[in-house]
XYZ file of C-alpha atoms in Angstrom:
110
model
C 6.121 12.671 6.684
C 5.553 12.703 3.371
C 1.816 13.776 2.320
C 1.737 12.617 -1.011
C 3.037 9.393 -0.049
C 0.686 8.913 3.023
C -2.073 9.867 0.537
C -1.413 7.301 -1.855
C -1.111 4.767 0.683
C -4.567 5.441 2.367
C -6.213 5.965 -1.061
C -4.204 2.177 -2.139
C -5.301 0.169 0.988
C -9.127 1.612 0.792
C -9.348 0.791 -2.829
C -7.703 -2.772 -1.627
C -10.213 -2.921 1.326
C -13.077 -2.148 -1.251
C -14.291 0.954 0.906
C -15.204 3.989 0.020
C -14.243 7.074 1.430
C -17.390 7.455 3.266
C -17.302 3.821 4.896
C -13.702 4.711 5.861
C -14.464 7.867 7.319
C -17.198 6.056 9.359
C -15.061 3.623 10.567
C -12.552 6.298 11.992
C -14.682 8.495 13.058
C -13.872 11.229 10.855
C -15.702 13.094 8.306
C -15.846 12.106 4.558
C -14.452 15.494 3.823
C -11.348 14.960 6.115
C -11.048 11.238 4.219
C -10.611 13.236 0.728
C -8.601 15.986 2.234
C -6.091 13.152 3.702
C -6.434 11.256 0.042
C -5.636 14.603 -1.655
C -2.707 15.147 0.166
C -4.264 18.517 1.682
C -3.932 17.494 5.106
C -1.398 15.082 7.423
C -3.679 12.579 10.038
C -2.461 12.805 13.411
C -0.949 9.698 15.191
C -4.115 8.564 16.550
C -6.022 9.190 13.537
C -3.228 7.354 11.380
C -3.761 4.409 13.906
C -7.407 4.578 13.581
C -6.719 4.419 9.701
C -4.380 1.515 9.738
C -6.635 -0.586 11.747
C -9.819 0.197 9.421
C -7.626 -0.617 6.524
C -6.293 -3.768 7.647
C -2.915 -2.909 7.566
C -0.492 -1.370 9.768
C 0.545 2.787 10.495
C 4.333 1.690 9.121
C 2.763 0.443 5.939
C 0.963 4.162 5.568
C 3.835 6.239 6.433
C 6.863 4.209 4.753
C 7.844 4.946 1.295
C 7.594 2.055 -1.309
C 11.303 2.352 -1.636
C 12.006 1.706 2.065
C 9.550 -1.225 1.597
C 11.449 -2.801 -1.213
C 14.825 -2.784 0.101
C 13.667 -4.630 2.917
C 11.353 -6.849 1.214
C 14.193 -7.409 -2.102
C 16.776 -9.372 0.447
C 13.786 -11.782 1.051
C 12.736 -12.134 -2.776
C 16.544 -12.619 -3.559
C 17.107 -15.894 -0.834
C 13.986 -17.300 -2.050
C 15.228 -17.325 -5.479
C 18.873 -18.136 -4.542
C 18.406 -21.898 -4.593
C 15.852 -22.447 -7.274
C 16.293 -24.312 -10.506
C 16.054 -22.811 -13.493
C 12.600 -23.970 -14.592
C 11.313 -22.781 -11.061
C 13.332 -19.658 -11.413
C 11.823 -19.025 -14.761
C 8.294 -20.310 -13.589
C 8.463 -17.807 -10.642
C 9.679 -14.758 -12.734
C 7.017 -14.935 -15.183
C 4.182 -15.368 -12.501
C 6.005 -12.152 -10.574
C 5.810 -10.293 -14.148
C 2.421 -10.974 -14.315
C 1.358 -10.270 -11.047
C 3.023 -6.757 -11.229
C 1.351 -6.439 -14.125
C -1.733 -6.998 -12.891
C -1.057 -4.751 -9.530
C -0.346 -1.990 -11.866
C -3.022 -2.153 -13.867
C -5.544 -2.277 -10.692
C -4.133 0.441 -9.116
C -5.123 2.463 -12.051
């Protein structure tokens, strides 16, 4: 398990849930110091804590564990299937919307 990937994902999903580290700690029954250490990559969660974190963050353990590369490979084929039968106009509209959404997500993640 790559601690840096897990750390980034915990922080990402916590921000998406609009939770403080203290609130996540309370929801999972651990200390806020432990959450800080998880998010900094100093510690790795046990399987039980990982499941508790996923439940508190309204996600699944695999989303906290898998690298974005693995998720992208799996999901990219679905995206290509969606785009495969688009008209040129639909394709342009979808492309422009995905580009704007990507930029918005990256700005939000900073």
